[in-house]
Short mmCIF file of C-alpha atoms and ligand atoms in Angstrom, two decimals:
data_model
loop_
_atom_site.label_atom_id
_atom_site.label_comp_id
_atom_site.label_asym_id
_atom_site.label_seq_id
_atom_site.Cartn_x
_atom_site.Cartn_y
_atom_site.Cartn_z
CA UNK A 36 -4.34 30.55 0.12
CA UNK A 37 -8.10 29.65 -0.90
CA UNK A 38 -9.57 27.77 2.02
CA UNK A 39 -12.21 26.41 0.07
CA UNK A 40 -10.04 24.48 -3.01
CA UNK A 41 -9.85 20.99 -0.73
CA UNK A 42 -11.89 18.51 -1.98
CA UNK A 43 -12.98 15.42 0.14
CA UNK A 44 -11.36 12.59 0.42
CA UNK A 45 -11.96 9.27 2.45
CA UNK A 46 -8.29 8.31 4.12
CA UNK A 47 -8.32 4.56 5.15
CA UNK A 48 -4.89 4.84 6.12
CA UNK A 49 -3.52 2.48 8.98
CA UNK A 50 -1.02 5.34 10.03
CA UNK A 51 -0.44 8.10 10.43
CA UNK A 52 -4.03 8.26 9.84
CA UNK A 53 -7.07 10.18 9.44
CA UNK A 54 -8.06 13.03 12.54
CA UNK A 55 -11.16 14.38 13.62
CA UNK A 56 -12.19 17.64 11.28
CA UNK A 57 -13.13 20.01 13.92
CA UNK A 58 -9.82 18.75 15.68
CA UNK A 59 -7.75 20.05 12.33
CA UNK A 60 -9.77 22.97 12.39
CA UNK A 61 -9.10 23.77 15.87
CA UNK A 62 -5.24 23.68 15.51
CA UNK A 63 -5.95 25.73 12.23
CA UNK A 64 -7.50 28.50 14.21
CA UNK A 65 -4.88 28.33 17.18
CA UNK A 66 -1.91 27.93 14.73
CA UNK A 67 -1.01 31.51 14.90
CA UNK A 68 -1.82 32.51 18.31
CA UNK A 69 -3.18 30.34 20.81
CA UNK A 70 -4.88 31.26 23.54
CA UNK A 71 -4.17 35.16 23.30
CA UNK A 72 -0.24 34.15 23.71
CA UNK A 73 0.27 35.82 20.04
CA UNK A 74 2.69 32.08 20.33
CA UNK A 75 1.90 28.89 18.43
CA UNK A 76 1.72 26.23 20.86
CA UNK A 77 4.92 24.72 19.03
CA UNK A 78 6.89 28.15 19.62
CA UNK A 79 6.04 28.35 23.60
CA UNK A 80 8.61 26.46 25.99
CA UNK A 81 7.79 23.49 27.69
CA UNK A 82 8.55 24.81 31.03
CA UNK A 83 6.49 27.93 30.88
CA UNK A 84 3.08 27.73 32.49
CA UNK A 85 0.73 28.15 29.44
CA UNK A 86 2.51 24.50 28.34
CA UNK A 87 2.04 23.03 31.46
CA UNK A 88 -1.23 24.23 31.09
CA UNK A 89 -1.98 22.14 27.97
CA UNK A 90 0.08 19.33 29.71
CA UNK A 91 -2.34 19.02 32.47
CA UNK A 92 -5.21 19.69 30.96
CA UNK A 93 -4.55 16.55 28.65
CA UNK A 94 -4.09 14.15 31.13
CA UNK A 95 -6.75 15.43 32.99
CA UNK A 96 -8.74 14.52 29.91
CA UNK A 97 -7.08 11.24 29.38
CA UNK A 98 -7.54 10.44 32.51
CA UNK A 99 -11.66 11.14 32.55
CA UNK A 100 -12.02 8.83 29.16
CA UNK A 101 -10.08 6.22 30.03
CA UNK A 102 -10.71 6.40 33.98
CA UNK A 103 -6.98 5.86 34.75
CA UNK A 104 -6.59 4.74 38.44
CA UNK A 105 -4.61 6.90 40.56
CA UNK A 106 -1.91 4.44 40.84
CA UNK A 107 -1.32 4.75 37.12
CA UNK A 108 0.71 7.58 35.70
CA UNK A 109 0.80 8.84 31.95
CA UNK A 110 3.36 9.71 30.73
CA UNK A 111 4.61 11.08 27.40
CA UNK A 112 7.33 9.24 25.63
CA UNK A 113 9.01 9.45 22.34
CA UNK A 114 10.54 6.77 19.78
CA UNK A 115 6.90 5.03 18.72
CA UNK A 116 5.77 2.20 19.94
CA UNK A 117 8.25 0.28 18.21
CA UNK A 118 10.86 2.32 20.84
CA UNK A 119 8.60 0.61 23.89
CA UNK A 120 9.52 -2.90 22.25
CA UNK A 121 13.16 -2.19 24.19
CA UNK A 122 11.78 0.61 26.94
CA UNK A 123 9.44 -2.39 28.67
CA UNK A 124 12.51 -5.05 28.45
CA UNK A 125 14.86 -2.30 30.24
CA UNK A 126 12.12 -1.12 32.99
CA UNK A 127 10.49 -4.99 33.78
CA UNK A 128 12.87 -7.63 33.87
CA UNK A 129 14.50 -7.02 37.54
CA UNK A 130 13.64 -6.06 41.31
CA UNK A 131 11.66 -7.29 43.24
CA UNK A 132 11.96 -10.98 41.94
CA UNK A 133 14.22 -12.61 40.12
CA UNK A 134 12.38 -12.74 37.11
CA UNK A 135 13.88 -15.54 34.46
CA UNK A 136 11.39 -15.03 31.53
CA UNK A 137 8.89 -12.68 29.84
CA UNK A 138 5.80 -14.71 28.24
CA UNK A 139 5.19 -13.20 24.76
CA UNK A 140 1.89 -13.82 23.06
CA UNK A 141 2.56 -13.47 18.77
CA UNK A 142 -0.62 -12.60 17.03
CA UNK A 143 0.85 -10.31 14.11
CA UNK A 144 3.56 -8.48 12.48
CA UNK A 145 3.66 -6.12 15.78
CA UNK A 146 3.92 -9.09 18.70
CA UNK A 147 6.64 -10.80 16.48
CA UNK A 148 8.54 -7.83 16.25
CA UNK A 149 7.92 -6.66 20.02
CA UNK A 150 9.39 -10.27 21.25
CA UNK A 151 12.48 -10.41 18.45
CA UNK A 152 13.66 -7.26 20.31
CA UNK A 153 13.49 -8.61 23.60
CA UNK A 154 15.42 -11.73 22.09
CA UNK A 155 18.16 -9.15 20.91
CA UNK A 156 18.69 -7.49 24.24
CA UNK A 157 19.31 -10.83 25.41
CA UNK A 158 16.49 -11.54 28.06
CA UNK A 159 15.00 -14.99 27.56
CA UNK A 160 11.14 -15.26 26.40
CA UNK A 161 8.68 -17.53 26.18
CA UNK A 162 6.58 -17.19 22.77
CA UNK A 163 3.37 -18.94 24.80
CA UNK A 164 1.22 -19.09 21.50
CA UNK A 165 2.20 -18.02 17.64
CA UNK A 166 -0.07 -17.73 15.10
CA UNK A 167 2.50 -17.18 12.46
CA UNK A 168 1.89 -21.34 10.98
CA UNK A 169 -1.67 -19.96 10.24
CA UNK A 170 -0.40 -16.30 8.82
CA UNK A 171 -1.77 -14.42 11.84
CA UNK A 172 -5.38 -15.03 11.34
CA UNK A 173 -6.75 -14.87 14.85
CA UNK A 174 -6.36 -18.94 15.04
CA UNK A 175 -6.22 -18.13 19.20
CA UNK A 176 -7.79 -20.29 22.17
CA UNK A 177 -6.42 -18.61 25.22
CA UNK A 178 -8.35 -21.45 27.31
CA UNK A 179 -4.68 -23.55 26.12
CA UNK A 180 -2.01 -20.96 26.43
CA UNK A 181 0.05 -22.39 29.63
CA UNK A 182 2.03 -19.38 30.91
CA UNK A 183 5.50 -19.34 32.97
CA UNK A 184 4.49 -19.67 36.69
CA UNK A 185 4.05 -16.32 38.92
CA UNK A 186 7.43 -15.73 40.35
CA UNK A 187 9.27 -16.70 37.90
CA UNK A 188 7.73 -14.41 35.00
CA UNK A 189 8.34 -10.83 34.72
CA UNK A 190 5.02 -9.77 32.35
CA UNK A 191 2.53 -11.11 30.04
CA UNK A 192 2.68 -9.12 26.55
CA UNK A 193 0.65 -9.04 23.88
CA UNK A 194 -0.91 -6.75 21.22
CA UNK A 195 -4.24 -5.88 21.58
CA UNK A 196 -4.69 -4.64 17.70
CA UNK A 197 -2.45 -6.73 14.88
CA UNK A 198 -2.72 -3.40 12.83
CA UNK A 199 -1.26 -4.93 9.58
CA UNK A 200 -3.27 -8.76 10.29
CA UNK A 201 -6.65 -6.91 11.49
CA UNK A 202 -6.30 -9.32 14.28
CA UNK A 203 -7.91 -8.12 17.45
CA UNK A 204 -8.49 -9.56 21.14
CA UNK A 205 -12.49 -9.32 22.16
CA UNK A 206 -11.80 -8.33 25.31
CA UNK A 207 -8.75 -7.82 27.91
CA UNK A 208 -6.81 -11.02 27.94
CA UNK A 209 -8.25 -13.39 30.87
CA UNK A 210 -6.84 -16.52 32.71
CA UNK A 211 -2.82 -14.37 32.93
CA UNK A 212 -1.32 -15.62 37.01
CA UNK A 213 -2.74 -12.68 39.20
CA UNK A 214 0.65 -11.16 40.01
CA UNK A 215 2.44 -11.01 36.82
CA UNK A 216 1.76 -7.84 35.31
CA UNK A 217 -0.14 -7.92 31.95
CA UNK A 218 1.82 -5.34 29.11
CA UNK A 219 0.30 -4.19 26.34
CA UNK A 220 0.43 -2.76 22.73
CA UNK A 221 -2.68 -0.67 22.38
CA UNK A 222 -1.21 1.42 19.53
CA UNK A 223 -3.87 0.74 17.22
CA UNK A 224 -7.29 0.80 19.20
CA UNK A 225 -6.47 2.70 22.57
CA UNK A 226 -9.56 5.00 22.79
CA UNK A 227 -11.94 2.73 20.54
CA UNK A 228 -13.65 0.71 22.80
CA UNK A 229 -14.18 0.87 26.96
CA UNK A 230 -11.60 -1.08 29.22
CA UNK A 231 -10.56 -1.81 32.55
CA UNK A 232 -7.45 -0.16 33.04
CA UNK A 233 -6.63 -1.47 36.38
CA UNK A 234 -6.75 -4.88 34.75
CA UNK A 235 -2.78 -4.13 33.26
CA UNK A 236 0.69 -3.16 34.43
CA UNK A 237 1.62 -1.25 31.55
CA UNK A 238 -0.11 -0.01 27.91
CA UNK A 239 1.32 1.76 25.40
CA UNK A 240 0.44 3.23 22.00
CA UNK A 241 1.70 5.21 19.57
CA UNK A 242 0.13 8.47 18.70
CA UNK A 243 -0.53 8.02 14.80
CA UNK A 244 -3.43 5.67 15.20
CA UNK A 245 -6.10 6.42 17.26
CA UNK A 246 -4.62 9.41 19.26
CA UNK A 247 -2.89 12.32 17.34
CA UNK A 248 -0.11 13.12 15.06
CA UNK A 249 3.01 11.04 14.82
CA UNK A 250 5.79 11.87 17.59
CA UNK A 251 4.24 11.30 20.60
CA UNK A 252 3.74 7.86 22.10
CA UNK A 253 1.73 7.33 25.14
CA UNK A 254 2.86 5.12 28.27
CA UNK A 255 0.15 4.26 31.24
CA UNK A 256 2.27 2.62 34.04
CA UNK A 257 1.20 1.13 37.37
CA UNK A 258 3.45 3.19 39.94
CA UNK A 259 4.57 -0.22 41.59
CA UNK A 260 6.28 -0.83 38.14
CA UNK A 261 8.47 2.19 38.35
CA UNK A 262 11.20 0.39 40.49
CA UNK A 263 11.70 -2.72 38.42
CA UNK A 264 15.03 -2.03 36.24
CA UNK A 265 16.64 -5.21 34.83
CA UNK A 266 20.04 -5.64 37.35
CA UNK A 267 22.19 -5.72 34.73
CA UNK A 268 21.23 -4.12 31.40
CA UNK A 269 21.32 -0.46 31.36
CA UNK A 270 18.56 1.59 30.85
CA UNK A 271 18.97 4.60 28.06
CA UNK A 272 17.93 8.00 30.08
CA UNK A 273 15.10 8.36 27.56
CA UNK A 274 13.36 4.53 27.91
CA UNK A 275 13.56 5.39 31.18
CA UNK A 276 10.26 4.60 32.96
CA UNK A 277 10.77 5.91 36.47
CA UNK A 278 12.68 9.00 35.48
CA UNK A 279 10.17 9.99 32.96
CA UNK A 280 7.42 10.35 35.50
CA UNK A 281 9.78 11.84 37.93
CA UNK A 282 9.96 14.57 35.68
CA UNK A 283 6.43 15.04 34.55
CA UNK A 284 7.08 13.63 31.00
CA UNK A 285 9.84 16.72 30.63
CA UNK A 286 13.40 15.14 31.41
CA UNK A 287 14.27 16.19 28.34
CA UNK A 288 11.68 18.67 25.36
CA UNK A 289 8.78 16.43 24.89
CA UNK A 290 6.64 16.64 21.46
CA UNK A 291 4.67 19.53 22.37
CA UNK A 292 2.60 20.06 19.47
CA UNK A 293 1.91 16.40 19.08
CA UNK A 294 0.87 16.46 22.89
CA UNK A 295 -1.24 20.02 22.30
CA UNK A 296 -2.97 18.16 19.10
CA UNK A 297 -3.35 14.48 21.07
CA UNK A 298 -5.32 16.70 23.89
CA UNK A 299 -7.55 18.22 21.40
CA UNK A 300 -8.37 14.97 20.39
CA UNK A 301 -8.85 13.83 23.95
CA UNK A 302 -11.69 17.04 24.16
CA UNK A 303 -13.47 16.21 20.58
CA UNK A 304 -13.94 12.56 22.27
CA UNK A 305 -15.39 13.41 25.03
CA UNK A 306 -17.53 16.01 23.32
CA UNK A 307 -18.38 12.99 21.16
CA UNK A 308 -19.74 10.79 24.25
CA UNK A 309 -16.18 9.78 25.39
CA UNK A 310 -15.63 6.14 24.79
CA UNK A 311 -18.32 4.52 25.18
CA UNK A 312 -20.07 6.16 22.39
CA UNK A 313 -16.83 5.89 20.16
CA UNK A 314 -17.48 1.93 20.39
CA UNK A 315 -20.62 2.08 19.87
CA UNK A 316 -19.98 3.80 16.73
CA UNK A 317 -17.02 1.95 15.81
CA UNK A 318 -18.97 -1.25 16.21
CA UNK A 319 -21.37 -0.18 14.19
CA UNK A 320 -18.57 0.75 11.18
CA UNK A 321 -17.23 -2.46 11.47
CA UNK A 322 -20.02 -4.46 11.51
CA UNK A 323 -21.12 -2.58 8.64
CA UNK A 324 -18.23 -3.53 6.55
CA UNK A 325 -17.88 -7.28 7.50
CA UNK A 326 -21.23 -7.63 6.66
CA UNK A 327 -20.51 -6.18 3.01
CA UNK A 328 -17.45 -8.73 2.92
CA UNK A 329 -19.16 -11.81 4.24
CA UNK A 330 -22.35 -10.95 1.85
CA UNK A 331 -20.30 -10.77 -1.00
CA UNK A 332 -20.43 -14.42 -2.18
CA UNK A 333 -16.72 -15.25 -2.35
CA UNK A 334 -15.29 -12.03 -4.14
CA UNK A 335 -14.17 -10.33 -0.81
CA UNK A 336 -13.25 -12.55 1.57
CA UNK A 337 -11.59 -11.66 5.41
CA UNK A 338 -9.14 -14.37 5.97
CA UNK A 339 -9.63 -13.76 9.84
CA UNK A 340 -11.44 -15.72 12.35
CA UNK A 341 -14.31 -14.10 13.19
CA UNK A 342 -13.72 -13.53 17.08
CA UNK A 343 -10.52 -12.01 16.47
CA UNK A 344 -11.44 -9.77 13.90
CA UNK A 345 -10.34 -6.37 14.40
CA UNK A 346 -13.02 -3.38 14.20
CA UNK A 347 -9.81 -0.97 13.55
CA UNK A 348 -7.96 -2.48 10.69
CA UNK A 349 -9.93 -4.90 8.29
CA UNK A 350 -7.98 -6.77 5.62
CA UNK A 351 -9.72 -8.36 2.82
CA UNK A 352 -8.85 -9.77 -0.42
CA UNK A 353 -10.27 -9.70 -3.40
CA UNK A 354 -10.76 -12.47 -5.20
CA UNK A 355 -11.32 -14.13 -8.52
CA UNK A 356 -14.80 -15.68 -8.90
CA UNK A 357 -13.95 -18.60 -11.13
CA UNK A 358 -10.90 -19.83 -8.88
CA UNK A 359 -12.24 -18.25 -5.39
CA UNK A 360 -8.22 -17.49 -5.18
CA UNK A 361 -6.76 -13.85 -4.46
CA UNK A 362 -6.37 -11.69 -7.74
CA UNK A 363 -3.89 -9.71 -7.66
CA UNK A 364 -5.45 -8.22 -10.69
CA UNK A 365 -8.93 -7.47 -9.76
CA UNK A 366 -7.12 -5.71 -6.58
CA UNK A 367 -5.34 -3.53 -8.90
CA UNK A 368 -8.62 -2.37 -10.27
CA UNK A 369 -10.44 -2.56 -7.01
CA UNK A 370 -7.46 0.03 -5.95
CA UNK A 371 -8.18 1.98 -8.70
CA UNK A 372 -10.75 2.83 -9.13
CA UNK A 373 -11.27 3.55 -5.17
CA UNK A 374 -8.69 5.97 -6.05
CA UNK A 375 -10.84 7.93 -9.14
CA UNK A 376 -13.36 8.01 -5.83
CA UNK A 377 -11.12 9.28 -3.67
CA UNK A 378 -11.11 6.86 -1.42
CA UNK A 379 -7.35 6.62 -0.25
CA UNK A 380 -4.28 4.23 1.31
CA UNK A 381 -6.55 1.30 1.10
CA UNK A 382 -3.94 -0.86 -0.15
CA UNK A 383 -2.90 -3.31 2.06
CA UNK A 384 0.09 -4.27 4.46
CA UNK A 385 3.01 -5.06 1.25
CA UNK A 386 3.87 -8.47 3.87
CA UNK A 387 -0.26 -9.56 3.64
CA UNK A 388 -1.49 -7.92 0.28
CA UNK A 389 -4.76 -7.10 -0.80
CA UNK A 390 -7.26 -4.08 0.85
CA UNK A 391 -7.05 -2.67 4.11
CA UNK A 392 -9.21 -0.41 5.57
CA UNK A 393 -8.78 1.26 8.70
CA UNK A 394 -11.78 2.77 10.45
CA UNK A 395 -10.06 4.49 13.54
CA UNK A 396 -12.36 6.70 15.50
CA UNK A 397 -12.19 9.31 13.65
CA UNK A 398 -13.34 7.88 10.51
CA UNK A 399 -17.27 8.49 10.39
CA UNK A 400 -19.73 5.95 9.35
CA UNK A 401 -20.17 7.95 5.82
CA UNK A 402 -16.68 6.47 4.92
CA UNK A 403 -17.91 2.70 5.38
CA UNK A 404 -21.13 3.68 3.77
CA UNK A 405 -18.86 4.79 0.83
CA UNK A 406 -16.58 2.24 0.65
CA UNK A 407 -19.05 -0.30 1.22
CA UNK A 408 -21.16 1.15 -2.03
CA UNK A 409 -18.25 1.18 -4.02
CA UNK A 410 -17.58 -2.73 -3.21
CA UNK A 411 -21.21 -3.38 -4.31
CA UNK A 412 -20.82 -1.27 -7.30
CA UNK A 413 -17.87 -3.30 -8.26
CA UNK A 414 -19.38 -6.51 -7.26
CA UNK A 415 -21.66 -5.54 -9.96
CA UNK A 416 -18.84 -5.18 -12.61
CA UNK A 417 -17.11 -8.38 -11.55
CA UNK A 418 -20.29 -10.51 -12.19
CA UNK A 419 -21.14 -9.33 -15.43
CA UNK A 420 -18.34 -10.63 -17.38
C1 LIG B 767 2.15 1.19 14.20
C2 LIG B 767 2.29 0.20 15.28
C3 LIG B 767 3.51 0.01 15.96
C4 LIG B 767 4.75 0.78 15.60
O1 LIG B 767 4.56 2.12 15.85
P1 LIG B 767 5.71 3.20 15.62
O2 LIG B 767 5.17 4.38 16.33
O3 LIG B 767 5.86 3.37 14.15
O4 LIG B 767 6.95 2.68 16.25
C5 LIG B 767 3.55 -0.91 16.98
N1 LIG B 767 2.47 -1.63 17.31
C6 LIG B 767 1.29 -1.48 16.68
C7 LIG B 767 0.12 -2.29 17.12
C8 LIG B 767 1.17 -0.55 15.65
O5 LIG B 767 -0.01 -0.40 15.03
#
């Protein structure tokens, strides 16, 4: 096949989403044969040494860009985040105390979803603050959120990243009682912007987002948190925390290509800069973009609150100048004709509407510039009739 027959195109997808060039390129070259096996990485067995190799060498990397304490493990998990929605009710809600509730924070689509499972399996919750009266637009003061006392609550959660709202937390979640562990959805902005790690009990993320392909989903863990089983609802082998990292992430085949690919991610960031220069660039990209919305006079307009606004994910509507309401119309043609440009999936959420463009890390500034000159260009068009 002709190598050179792929055009360009700008993917604003929320996920599965768009990965680092040199990163495809890599698995490209390795496809075949890596390393000299004359195997692809997805035909060698997870026990033999070259896969342990890659295993390793991952979380070595993970490890360096995220500084993971050594009380933390990593492990590799499967079922998407939307699997760890159960897995965390399962592995937190027993020993040592008696824990009676889990305090759920809704922000989005994703914490409303993460605390209606835990309402299934039966544990009780407390939904300390929902933003769902105000459609999930970052309408959050966690100066008022009053949270179950300390021995008597089994975790904080909450989602970092409201991937389909574009609602996102400033900064780690402050003011939670000391000993309650903090749990958290990073599946949408893990890797985008430097945090203290030591600050929760558990994170997850899928891969799709900010990682690597779809398949693998990535659990950090604070070792105490291993030995905390709910007494009385069992645990399915594969949610299982502590058995997981008793076997290395292998009790049973883990994703292995999705693992190989998520670790030559890991090595184009910190080739990059690691994180910190991933936020500085990401800031940058967002900034960039809410500055083409909010300059717009009224014809693109971010429904969320500015300090929650997410520099991942930014929704936006487009809207009619005569009635300053959303048109689904002008959306249509703002979807368009982003399409004859090939700028792609910027369509938004189908339970919020209007544009969404997702500017993970590997998304380089040349696709706001883009986007953002299209949204003049059509500003342009708008105004003239
Ligand atoms: C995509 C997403 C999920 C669900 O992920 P799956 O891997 O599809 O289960 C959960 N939380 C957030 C924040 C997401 O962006």
């Amino acid at each position: 096949m002709p190598q050179n027959t792929t055009t360009t195109v700008w993917n604003y997808s929320a996920g599965p989403a768009i990965m680092p060039k040199p990163v495809l390129q890599k698995a490209a070259a390795e496809l075949v044969n890596w390393n000299n096996t004359a195997m692809s990485v997805m035909e060698l067995s997870h026990r033999s040494p070259e896969f342990e190799q890659i295993l390793a060498t991952t979380e070595h990397n993970l490890r360096t860009l995220l500084a993971i304490p050594h009380n933390y493990r990593v492990l590799w998990m499967q079922g998407g985040a939307t699997s760890q929605f159960s897995a965390l009710v399962y592995n937190l809600f027993g020993h040592p105390h008696e824990h009676v509730a889990a305090d759920y924070l809704v922000t989005g689509a994703w914490s409303a979803k993460a605390v209606q499972e835990a309402n299934r399996l039966g544990v009780k919750t407390n939904v300390v603050l929902d933003t769902t009266a105000s459609n999930h637009t970052g309408s959050i003061d966690p100066t008022t959120i009053h949270y179950t006392p300390a021995p008597n609550a089994a975790y904080v959660y909450y989602c970092d990243n409201e991937t389909v709202h574009g609602v996102e937390f400033p900064a780690v979640l402050a003011n939670v009682p000391a000993s309650v562990p903090l749990v958290c959805d990073m599946s949408s902005n893990i890797l985008s912007r430097t945090f203290d790690v030591s600050k929760f009990g558990l994170i997850f993320a899928g891969a799709q987002k900010n990682i690597g392909p779809a398949g693998a989903t990535l659990v950090l863990i604070r070792d105490d948190l291993l030995d905390r089983k709910h007494p009385t609802l069992v645990c399915p082998v594969m949610m299982d925390y502590a058995l997981c990292a008793k076997n290395n992430s292998m009790y049973n085949t883990p994703p292995t290509y999705a693992i190989y690919v998520s670790g030559l991610v890991f090595e184009w960031l910190l080739q990059q800069g690691g994180i910190p220069a991933m936020e500085k660039r990401n800031k940058e990209k967002a900034e960039t973009l809410y500055t083409a919305i909010d300059s717009s006079n009224g014809l693109f307009v971010c429904p969320v609150a500015k300090t929650y606004r997410s520099r991942m994910n930014v929704p936006f509507r487009v809207c009619d100048p005569t009635t300053g309401q959303p048109s689904n119309d002008l959306e249509k043609r703002f979807l368009n004709g982003a399409q004859e440009r090939r700028m792609l999936q910027l369509k938004g959420h189908r339970s919020v509407g209007g544009i969404r463009a997702s500017l993970y890390n590997a998304m380089p500034i040349e696709g706001v510039n883009v986007l953002v000159d299209y949204m003049r260009e059509f500003a342009a068009t708008v105004n003239k009739k």
